[in-house]
CSV table of C-alpha atoms and ligand atoms in Angstrom, one decimal:
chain,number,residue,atom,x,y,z
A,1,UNK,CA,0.0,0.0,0.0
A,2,UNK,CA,1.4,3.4,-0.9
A,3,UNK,CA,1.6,6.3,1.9
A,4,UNK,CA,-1.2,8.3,0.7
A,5,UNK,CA,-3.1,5.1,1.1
A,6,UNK,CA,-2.1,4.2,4.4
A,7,UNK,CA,-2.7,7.1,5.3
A,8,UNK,CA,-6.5,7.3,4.4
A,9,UNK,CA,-6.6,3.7,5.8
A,10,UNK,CA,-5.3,5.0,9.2
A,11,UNK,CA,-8.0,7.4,9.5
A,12,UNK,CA,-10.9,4.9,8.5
A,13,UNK,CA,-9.5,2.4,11.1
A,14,UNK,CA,-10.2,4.6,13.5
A,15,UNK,CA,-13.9,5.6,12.2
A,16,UNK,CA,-14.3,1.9,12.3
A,17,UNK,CA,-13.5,2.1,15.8
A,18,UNK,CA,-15.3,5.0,17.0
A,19,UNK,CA,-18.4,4.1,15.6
A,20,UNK,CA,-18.6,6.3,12.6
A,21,UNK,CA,-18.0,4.1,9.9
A,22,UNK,CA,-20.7,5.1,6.8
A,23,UNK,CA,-20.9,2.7,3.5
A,24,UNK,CA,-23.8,3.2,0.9
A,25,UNK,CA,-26.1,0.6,0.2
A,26,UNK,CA,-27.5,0.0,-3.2
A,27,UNK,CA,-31.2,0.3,-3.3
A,28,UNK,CA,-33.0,-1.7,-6.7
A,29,UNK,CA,-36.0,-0.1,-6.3
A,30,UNK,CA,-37.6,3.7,-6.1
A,31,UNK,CA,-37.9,5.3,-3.3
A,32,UNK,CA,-40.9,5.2,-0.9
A,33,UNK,CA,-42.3,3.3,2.3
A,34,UNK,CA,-40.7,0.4,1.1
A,35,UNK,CA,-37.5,-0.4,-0.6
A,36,UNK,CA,-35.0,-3.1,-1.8
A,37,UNK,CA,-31.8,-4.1,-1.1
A,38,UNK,CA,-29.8,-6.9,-1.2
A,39,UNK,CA,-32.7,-9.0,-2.2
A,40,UNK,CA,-35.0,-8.2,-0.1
A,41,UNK,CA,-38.1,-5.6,0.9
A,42,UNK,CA,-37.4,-3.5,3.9
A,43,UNK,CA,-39.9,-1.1,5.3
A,44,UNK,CA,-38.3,2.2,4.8
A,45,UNK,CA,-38.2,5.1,7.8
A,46,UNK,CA,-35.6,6.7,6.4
A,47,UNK,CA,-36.4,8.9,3.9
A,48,UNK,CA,-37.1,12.5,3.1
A,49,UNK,CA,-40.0,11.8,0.7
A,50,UNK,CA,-42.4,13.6,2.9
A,51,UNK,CA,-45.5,13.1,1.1
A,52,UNK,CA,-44.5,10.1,-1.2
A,53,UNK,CA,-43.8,12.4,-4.1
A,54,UNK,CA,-40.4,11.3,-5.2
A,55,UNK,CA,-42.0,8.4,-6.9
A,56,UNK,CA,-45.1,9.7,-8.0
A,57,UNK,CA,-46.9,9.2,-11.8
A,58,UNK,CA,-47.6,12.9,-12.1
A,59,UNK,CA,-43.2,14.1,-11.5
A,60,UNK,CA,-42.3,11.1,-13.0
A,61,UNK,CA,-44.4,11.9,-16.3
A,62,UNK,CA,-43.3,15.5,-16.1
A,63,UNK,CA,-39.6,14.8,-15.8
A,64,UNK,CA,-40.5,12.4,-18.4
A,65,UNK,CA,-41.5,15.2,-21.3
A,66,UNK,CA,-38.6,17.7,-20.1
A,67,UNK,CA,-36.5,15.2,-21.4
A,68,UNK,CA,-38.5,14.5,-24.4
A,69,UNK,CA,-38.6,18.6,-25.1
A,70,UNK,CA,-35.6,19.8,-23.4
A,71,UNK,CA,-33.1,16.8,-23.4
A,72,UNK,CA,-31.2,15.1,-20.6
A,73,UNK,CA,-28.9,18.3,-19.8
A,74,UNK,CA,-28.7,21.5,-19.1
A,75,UNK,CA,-25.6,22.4,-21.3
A,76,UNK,CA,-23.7,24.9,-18.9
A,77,UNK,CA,-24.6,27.8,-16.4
A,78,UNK,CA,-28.1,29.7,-16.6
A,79,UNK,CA,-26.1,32.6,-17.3
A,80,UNK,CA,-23.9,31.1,-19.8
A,81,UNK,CA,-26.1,29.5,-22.7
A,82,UNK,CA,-29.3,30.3,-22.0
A,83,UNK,CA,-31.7,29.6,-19.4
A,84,UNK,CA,-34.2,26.8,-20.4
A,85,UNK,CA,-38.0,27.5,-19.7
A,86,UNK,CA,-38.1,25.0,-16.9
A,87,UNK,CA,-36.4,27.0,-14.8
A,88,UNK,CA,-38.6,29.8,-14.9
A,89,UNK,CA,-41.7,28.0,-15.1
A,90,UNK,CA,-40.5,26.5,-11.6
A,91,UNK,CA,-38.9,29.3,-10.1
A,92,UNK,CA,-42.7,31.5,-11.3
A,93,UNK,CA,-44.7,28.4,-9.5
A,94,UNK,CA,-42.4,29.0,-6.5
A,95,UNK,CA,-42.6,32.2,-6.1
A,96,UNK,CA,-46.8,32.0,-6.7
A,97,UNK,CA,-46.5,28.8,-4.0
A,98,UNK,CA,-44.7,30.6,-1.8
A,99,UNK,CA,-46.0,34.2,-2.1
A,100,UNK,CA,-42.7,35.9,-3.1
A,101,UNK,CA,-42.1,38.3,-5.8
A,102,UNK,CA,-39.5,36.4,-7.1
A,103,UNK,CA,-37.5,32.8,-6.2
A,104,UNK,CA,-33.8,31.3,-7.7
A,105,UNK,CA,-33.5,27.8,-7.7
A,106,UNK,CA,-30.2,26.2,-7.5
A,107,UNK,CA,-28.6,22.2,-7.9
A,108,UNK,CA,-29.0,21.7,-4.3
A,109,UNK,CA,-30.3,22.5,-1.0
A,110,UNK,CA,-26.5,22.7,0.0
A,111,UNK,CA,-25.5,24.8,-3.1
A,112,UNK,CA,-28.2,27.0,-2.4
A,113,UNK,CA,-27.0,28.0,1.4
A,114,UNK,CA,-23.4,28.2,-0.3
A,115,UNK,CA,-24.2,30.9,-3.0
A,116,UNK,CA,-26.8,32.7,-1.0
A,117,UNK,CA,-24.5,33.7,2.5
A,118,UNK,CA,-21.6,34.1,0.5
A,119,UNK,CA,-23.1,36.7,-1.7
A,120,UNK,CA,-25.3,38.4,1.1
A,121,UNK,CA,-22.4,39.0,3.3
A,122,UNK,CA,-18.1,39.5,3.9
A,123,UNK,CA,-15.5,40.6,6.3
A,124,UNK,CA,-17.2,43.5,7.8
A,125,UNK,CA,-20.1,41.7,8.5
A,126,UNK,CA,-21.8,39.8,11.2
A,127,UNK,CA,-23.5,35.8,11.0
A,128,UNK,CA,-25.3,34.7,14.0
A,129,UNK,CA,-26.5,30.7,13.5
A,130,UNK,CA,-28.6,28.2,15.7
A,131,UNK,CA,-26.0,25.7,17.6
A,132,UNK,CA,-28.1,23.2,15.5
A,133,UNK,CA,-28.6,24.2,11.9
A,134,UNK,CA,-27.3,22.2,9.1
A,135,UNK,CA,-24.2,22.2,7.9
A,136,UNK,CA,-24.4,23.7,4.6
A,137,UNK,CA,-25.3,27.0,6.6
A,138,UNK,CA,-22.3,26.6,8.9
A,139,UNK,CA,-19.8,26.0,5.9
A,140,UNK,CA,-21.5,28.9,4.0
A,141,UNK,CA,-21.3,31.0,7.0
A,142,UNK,CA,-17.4,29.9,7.7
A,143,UNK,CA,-17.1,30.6,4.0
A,144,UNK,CA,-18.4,33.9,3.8
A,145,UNK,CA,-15.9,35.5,6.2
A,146,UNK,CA,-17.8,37.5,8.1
A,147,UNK,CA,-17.5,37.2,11.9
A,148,UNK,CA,-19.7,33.9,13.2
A,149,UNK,CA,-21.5,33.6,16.5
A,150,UNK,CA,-23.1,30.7,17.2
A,151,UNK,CA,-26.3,31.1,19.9
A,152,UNK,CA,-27.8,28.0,21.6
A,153,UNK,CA,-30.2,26.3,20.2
A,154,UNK,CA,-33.6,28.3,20.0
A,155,UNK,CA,-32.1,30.3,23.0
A,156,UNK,CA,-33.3,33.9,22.2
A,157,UNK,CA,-31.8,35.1,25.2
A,158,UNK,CA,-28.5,34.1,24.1
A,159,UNK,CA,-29.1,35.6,20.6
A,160,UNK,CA,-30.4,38.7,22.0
A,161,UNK,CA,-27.1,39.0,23.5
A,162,UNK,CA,-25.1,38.6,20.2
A,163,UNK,CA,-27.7,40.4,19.0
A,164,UNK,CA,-26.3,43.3,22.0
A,165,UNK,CA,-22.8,42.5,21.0
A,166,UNK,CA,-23.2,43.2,17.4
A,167,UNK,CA,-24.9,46.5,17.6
A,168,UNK,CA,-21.9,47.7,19.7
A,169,UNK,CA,-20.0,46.9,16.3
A,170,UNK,CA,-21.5,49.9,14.2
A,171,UNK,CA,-20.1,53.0,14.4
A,172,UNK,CA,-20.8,56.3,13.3
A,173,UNK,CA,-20.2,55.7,9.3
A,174,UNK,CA,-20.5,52.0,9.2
A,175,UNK,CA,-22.7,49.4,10.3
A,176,UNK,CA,-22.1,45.7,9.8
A,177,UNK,CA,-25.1,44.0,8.1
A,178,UNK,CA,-26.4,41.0,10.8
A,179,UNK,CA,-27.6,38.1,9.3
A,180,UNK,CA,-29.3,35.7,11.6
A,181,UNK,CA,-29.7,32.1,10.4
A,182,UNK,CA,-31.9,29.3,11.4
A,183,UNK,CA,-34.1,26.6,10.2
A,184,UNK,CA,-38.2,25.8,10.5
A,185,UNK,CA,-37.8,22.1,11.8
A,186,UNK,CA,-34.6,21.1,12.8
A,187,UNK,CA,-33.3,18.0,10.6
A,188,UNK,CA,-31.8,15.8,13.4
A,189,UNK,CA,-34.9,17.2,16.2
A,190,UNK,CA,-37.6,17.5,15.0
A,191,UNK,CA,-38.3,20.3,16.6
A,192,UNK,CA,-39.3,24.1,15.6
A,193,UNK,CA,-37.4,27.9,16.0
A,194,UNK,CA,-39.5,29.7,18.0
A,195,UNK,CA,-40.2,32.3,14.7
A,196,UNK,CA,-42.4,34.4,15.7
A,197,UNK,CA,-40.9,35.6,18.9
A,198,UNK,CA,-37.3,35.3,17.0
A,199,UNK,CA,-38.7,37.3,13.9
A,200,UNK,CA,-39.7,40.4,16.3
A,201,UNK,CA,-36.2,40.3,18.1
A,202,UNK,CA,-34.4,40.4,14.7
A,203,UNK,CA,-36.5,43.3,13.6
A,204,UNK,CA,-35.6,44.8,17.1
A,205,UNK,CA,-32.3,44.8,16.1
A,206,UNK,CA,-32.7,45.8,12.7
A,207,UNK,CA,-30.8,42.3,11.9
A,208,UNK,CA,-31.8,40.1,8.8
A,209,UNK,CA,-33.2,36.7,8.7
A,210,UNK,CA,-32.5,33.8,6.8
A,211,UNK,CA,-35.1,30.5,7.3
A,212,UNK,CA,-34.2,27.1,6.2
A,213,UNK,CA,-37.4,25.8,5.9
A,214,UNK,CA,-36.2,22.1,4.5
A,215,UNK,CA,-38.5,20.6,6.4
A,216,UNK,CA,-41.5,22.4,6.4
A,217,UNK,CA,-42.2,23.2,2.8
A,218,UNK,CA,-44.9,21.6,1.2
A,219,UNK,CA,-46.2,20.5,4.9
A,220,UNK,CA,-46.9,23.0,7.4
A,221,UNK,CA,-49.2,26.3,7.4
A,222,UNK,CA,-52.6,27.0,5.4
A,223,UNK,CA,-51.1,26.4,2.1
A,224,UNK,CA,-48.6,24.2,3.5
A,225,UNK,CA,-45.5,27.4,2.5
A,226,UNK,CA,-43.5,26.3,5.5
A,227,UNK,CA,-43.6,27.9,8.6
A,228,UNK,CA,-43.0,31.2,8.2
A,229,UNK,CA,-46.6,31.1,6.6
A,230,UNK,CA,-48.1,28.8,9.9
A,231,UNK,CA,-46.8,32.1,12.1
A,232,UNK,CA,-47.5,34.2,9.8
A,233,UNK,CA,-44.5,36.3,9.7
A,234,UNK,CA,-43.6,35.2,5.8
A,235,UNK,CA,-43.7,39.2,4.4
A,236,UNK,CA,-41.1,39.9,7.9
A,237,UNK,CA,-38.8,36.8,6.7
A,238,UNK,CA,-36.1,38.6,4.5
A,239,UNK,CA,-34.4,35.3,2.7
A,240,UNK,CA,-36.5,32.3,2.4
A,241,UNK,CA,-35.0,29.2,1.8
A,242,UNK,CA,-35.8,25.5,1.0
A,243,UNK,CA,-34.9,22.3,-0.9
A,244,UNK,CA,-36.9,20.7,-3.7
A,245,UNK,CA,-36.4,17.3,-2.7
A,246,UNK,CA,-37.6,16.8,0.3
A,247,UNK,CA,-41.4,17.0,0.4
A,248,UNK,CA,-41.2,17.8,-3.2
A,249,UNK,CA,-39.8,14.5,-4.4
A,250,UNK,CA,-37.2,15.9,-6.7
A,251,UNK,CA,-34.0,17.6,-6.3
A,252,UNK,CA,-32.7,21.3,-6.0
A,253,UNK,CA,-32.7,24.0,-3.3
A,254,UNK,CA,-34.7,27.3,-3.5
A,255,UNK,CA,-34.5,31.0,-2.2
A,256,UNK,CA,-37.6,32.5,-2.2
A,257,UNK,CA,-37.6,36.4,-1.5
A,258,UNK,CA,-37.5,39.6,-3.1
A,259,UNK,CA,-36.8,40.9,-6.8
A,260,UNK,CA,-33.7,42.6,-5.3
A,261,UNK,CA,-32.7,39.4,-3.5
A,262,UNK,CA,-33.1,37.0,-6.5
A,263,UNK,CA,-31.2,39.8,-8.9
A,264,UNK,CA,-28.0,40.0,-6.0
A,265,UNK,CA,-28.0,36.1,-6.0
A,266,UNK,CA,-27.7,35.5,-9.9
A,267,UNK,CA,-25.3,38.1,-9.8
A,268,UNK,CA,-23.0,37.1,-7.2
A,269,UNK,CA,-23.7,33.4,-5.7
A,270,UNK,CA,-21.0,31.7,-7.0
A,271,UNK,CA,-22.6,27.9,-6.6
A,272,UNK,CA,-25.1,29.2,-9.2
A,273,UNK,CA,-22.9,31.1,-11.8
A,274,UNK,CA,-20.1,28.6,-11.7
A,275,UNK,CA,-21.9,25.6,-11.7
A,276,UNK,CA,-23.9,24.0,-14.8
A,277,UNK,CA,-27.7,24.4,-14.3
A,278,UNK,CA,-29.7,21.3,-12.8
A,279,UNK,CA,-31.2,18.8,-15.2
A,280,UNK,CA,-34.2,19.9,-16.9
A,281,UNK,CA,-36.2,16.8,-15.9
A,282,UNK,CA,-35.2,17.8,-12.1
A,283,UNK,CA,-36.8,21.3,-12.6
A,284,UNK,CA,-39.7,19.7,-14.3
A,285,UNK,CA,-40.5,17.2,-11.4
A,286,UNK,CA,-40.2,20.0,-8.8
A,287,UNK,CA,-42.6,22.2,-10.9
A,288,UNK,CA,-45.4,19.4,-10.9
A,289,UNK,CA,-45.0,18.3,-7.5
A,290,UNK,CA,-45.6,22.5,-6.2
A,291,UNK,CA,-48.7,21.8,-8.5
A,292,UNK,CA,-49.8,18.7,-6.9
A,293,UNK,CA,-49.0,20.2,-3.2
A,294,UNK,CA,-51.4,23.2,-3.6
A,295,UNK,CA,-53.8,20.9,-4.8
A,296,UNK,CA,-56.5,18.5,-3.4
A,297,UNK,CA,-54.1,16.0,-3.1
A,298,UNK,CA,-51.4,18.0,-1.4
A,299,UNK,CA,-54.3,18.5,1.6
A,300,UNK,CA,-54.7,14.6,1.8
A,301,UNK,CA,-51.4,13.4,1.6
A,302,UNK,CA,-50.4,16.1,3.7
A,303,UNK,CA,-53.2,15.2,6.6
A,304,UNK,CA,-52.0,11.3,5.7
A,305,UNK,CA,-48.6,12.3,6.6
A,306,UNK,CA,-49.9,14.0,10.4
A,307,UNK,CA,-51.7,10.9,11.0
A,308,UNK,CA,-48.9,8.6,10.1
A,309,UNK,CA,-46.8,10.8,12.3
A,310,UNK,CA,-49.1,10.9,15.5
A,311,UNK,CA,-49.0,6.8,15.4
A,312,UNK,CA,-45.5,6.8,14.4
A,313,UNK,CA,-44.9,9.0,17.9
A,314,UNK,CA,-47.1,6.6,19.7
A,315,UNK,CA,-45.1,3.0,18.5
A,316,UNK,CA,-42.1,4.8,19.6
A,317,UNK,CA,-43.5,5.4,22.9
A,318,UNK,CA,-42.5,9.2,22.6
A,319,UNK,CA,-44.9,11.9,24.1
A,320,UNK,CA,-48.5,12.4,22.7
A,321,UNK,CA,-49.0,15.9,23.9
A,322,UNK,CA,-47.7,17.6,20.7
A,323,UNK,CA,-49.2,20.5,19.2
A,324,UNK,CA,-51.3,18.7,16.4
A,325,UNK,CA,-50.6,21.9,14.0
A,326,UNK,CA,-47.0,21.8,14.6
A,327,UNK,CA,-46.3,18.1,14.1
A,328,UNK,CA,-43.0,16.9,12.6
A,329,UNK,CA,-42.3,14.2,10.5
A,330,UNK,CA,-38.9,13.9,11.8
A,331,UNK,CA,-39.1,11.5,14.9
A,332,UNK,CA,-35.5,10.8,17.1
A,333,UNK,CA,-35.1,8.5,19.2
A,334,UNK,CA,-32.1,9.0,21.4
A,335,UNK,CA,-29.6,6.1,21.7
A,336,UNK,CA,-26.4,8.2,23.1
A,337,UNK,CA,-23.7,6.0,22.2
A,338,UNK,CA,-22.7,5.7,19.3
A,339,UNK,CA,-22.1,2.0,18.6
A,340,UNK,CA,-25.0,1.4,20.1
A,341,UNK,CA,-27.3,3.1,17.4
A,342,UNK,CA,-25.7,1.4,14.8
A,343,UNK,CA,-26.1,-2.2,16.4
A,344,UNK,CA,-30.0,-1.0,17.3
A,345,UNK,CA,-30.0,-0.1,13.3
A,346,UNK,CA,-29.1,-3.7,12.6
A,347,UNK,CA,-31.0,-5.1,14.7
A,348,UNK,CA,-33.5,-3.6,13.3
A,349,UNK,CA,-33.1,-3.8,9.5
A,350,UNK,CA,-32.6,-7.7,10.6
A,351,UNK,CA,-36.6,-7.5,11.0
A,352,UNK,CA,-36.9,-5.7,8.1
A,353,UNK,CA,-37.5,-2.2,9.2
A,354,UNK,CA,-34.7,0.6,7.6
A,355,UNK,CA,-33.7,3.7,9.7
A,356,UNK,CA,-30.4,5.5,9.8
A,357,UNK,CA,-28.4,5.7,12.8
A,358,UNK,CA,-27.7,9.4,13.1
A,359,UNK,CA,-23.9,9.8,13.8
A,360,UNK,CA,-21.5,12.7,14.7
A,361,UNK,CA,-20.6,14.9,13.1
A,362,UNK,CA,-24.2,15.4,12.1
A,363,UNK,CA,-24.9,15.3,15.5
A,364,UNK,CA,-22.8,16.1,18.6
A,365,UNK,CA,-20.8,13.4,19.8
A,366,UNK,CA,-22.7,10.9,23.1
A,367,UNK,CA,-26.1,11.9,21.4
A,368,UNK,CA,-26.4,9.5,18.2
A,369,UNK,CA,-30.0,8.5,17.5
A,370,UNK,CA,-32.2,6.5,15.3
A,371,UNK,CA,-34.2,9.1,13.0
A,372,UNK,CA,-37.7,7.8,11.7
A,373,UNK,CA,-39.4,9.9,9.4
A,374,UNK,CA,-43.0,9.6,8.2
A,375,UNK,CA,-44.3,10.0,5.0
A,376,UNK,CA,-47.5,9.7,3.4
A,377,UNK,CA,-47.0,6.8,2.1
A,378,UNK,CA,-46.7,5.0,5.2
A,379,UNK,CA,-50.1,3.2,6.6
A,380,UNK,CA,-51.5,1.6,9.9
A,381,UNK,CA,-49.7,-1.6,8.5
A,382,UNK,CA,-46.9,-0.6,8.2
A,383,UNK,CA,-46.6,0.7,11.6
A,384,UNK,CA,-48.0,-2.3,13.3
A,385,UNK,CA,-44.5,-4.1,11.8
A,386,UNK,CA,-42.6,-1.3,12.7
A,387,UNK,CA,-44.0,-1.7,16.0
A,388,UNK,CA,-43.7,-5.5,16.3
A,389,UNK,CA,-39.8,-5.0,15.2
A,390,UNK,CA,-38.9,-2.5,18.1
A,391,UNK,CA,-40.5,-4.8,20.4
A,392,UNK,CA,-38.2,-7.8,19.8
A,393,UNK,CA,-35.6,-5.2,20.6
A,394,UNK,CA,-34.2,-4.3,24.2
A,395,UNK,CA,-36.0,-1.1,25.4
A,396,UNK,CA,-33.7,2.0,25.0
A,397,UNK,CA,-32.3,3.7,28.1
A,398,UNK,CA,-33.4,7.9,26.7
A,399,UNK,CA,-36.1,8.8,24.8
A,400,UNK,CA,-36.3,11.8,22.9
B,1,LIG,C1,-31.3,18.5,3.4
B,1,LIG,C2,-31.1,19.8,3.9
B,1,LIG,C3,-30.4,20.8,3.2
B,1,LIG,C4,-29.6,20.5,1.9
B,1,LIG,O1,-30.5,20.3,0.9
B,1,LIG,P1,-30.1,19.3,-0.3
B,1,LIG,O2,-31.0,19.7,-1.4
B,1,LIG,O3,-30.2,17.9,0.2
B,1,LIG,O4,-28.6,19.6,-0.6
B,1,LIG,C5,-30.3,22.1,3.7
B,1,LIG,N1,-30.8,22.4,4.9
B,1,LIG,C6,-31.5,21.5,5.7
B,1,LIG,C7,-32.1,21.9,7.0
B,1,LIG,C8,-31.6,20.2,5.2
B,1,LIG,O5,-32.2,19.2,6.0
């Protein structure tokens, strides 16, 4: 083995060791409630497919005739040869869906967070981030070079404090723009910002706030926006931001916001000027599925999904008390140790049932969990073998 070999190997031994090991496993079937792997069916908890659109006839057919009208590629940037129609006829939808006067799409949820804080702010400037959003907003906000504060999670007491710190910054010709990030539903929680209490600190401040909504879109509020829309403080929400495949079954990230916002962002995000546009069929798929959503359909699946969720809660033994309008799909259930999530995974997907074992460093260290998440897709059946597996297993020590 050659040094640069033995090297890497080093460093995996001691993942191996430490609990931390990752491999990819090769699914031979679509996503939804149930997949296939190594020959057999396994009852999936895993995924992101909120309302069981990633698989569904109506994005399949659409990213079907984008590739029959518009090809299988994109060809370069947006702003170098041209930017195909079904870009705009997404990013319109979007900004209808969303109530915007304008939204940008990017590749991905992560590319999104990278142009986006990068081009809003620089060295004289000031990020403030939850201890728990995700990590493409704490690269982007490492990235961007502006000084980062980190408050505790949903602490607004501790933001408020930065929020003190940073106004003590200005002086009398300059004032350091404040930029405030944080997300809807927290992707390793479950839980939600406080927004409406955080949005009229921020505007106390005269700070500006950026919303990860990744996993809200397309699920909570009237018109199921996100939750911005649920506490309705949308209009007070200066950047907007979401992914398109998560409960919209494709792929992509958004920013929804003003004209002004989307015109800085095509201008200056870099993960969106140097990068070669998304496949059509992607923006395609993520056009139907903000069809479908505001639709008839998006009201049942989405009502499926709070059902599924209340009885997923309930088989996990976790706390029925929740707020019925402010129901997560994302359901942890603490482990702690690290080694021991990953042999309660097996033990699991040995009865058939498949949910990751959430590891640092997407959590902290000591708190590694099993993450379930609903989807619509899921029914009383499938819960009832869900059920029937975690019983076979040793009760954990922490719930979340
Ligand atoms: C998944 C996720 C992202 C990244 O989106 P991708 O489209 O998967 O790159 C960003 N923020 C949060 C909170 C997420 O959960």
């Amino acid at each position: 083995m050659n040094a640069f070999d033995q090297d890497l190997t080093a460093r995996l031994d001691q993942l191996r060791q430490d609990g931390l090991w990752r491999e990819l496993r090769r699914v031979d079937s679509p996503q939804g409630s149930r997949i296939q792997f190594e020959g057999r069916e396994y009852l999936n908890f895993s995924s992101n497919d909120y309302l069981g659109l990633a698989n569904h006839p109506a994005l399949r057919e659409a990213a079907a005739r984008a590739v029959h009208d518009f090809g299988a590629g994109a060809g370069a940037s947006r702003l170098i040869c041209g930017s195909l129609a079904p870009f705009h006829e997404l990013e319109e939808s979007l900004a209808a869906f969303k109530g915007t006067s304008a939204a940008l799409t990017f590749s991905t949820g992560y590319a999104t967070a990278m142009g986006t804080i990068t081009a809003l702010l620089g060295t004289d400037d000031i990020v403030i981030v939850d201890k728990l959003v995700h990590a493409c907003c704490i690269d982007a906000a490492r990235l961007c070079g502006a000084k980062l504060r980190v408050f505790r999670h949903n602490d607004l007491e501790d933001l408020e404090s930065i929020l003190i710190w940073a106004t003590s910054k200005a002086t009398s010709s300059q004032r350091p723009r404040v930029l405030i990030i944080t997300e809807s539903v927290f992707s390793m929680d479950g839980d939600f910002a406080p927004l409406h209490a955080l949005v009229e600190l921020k505007d106390r401040y005269g700070a500006w706030l950026m919303l990860d909504e990744a996993h809200a879109t397309g699920l909570l509020g009237k018109h199921r926006r996100g939750l911005a829309e649920l506490e309705g403080v949308a209009d007070r929400v200066e950047v907007q931001m979401g992914t398109l495949g998560k409960a919209f079954g494709a792929s992509g990230g958004y920013i929804a916001g003003s004209r002004a916002l989307v015109d800085l962002l095509i201008n200056r995000a870099r993960s969106f000027i140097f990068s070669t546009a998304p496949v059509p069929a992607a923006a395609a798929a993520a056009h139907a599925a903000i069809e479908l959503v505001q639709g008839k359909e998006g009201a049942e699946r989405a009502r499926q999904l709070h059902s599924i969720v209340r009885q997923l809660w309930q088989t996990l033994g976790i706390g029925a008390d929740a707020n019925t309008a402010s129901l997560s799909a994302i359901v942890p259930k603490i482990i702690g140790d690290e080694g021991d999530a990953v042999a309660r995974a097996t033990a699991l997907r040995e009865r058939g049932v498949f949910v990751p074992a959430i590891r640092y460093p997407t959590v902290a260290r000591g708190s590694a969990r099993l993450r379930f998440t609903a989807t619509a897709g899921h029914t009383a059946a499938d819960l009832a073998q869900l059920g029937a597996a975690l019983g076979n297993l040793a009760p954990t020590t922490t719930t979340a």
